[in-house]
Amino acid sequence: MSELHLTDEILMAFADGELDQPVAAAVARVMAQDPAVARKIVEFQQSRRLTRSVFANNLAPDVPSELRAAISAKIEAYEAAVEGGEGKQAKETKSIWGGGMSPVRMALAASLAAVAVSAAYFIGQHSQSEVGRLAQLEHPRVLQELSRLESGRDAELPFGRLRVISTYRLPDNSLCREFRLQSTSTSTDAVACRTDGWRVTFALSDPAKGAEYVPSSGGDLLESYLDNLGAGNPLEGEAEAKALSETAR
Amino acid sequence: MEDVEAQTHLIGDSGEDPIISKIALAEVQRAIDSLPQEQREVLALVCGEDLTYREAAEVLNVPIGTVMSRLARARRRLVEMTAAA
């Protein structure tokens, strides 16, 4: 049985959205189970954002003029190729050294990597507010309702309203449920998956205030995360009821 | 436009003091300054310009594996420096 060895280069490539889908999916699965891996991915994501900000704010160190010219020429060639329909999506702005224009496409573009990192970011942080939010998501009352509530139904809990949105069967046969926990101050969309018990693997609270850093909506992120897990179509009706009954055993 | 204050959301969870962001950005700048030039180049292309690894490899005329190893080293260094700040 093959085993993916997660080097720093692979984790970085995952954070940058550079991995092919099957490998990215494998990394995402490990990440969901291993906070240390999640943490590393978050760090790669953060280093990218911070580096971008340094360049965007023209704080970057001087670069030899020959190299700058060579790279600018190459970039222009790429842009021409991209505009001609080749290669990847258009990069909107190129001005790392002294152009004064801010790069447009953020590292958090809607890639699978970014999606997964969003989850890891939540899970990997240790502030009181985030820990408290995660604790609420994994509160026994929430987990109990995840085994019981049909999709589309609500439950009023002491700390907010729980709505189960959908149910998925993953390729490895585990069950996942998408849900939302809405309190007076916070709305959190989350995914919990069940092996021995329910475990929250993705959570996205309140859209970031700095909207320019989150080009996709939370819904898009969550959807992509589910795609990344191989969730497929949601279970409905009897199929969902049967799956839920299995969790009660 | 990106500004320093907005970096609050990039470094930590909401509510973190913006001053931390300024310190972090200054640390990142210092860390980038301290990197070998070959690492700065690949960092600029991939993180600053959003080039793919393959594009960066072609621009710099090095194998893609070299891009990845240089980039990973550079970013590990940035994380270490900013974490120690």
Coordinates of N, CA and C in Angstrom, one line a residue, chain A residues 110-112 115 178 189 202 204 214-227:
Chain A
A110 N -9.3 30.8 -5.0 CA -10.1 29.6 -4.7 C -9.5 28.3 -5.2
S111 N -8.4 28.0 -4.6 CA -7.8 26.7 -5.0 C -8.1 25.7 -3.9
L112 N -8.0 24.5 -4.2 CA -8.2 23.5 -3.1 C -7.3 23.7 -2.0
V115 N -8.5 26.4 0.3 CA -9.7 25.9 1.0 C -9.3 25.1 2.2
E178 N -22.4 18.6 6.7 CA -22.2 20.0 6.6 C -23.2 20.6 7.5
D189 N -19.9 28.0 9.5 CA -20.2 26.8 8.6 C -19.1 25.8 8.9
F202 N -13.6 20.9 9.3 CA -13.5 22.2 8.6 C -14.4 23.1 9.3
L204 N -15.5 27.5 9.2 CA -15.3 28.8 8.6 C -16.2 29.7 9.2
V214 N -10.2 37.4 0.7 CA -11.0 36.2 0.6 C -11.9 36.4 -0.7
P215 N -11.3 36.1 -1.8 CA -12.0 36.3 -3.1 C -13.2 35.4 -3.2
S216 N -13.2 34.3 -2.6 CA -14.3 33.4 -2.7 C -15.2 33.6 -1.5
S217 N -16.5 33.2 -1.7 CA -17.3 33.3 -0.6 C -17.1 32.0 0.3
G218 N -17.6 32.1 1.5 CA -17.4 31.0 2.4 C -18.0 29.7 1.8
G219 N -19.2 29.9 1.2 CA -19.8 28.8 0.6 C -19.0 28.1 -0.5
D220 N -18.3 28.9 -1.3 CA -17.4 28.3 -2.3 C -16.3 27.5 -1.6
L221 N -15.8 28.1 -0.6 CA -14.7 27.4 0.1 C -15.1 26.1 0.7
L222 N -16.3 26.1 1.3 CA -16.8 24.9 1.9 C -17.1 23.8 0.8
E223 N -17.6 24.3 -0.3 CA -18.0 23.4 -1.4 C -16.7 22.8 -2.0
S224 N -15.7 23.6 -2.1 CA -14.5 23.1 -2.7 C -13.8 22.1 -1.7
Y225 N -14.0 22.4 -0.4 CA -13.4 21.4 0.6 C -14.1 20.1 0.5
L226 N -15.4 20.1 0.3 CA -16.1 18.9 0.2 C -15.7 18.1 -1.1
D227 N -15.6 18.9 -2.2 CA -15.1 18.3 -3.4 C -13.8 17.6 -3.2

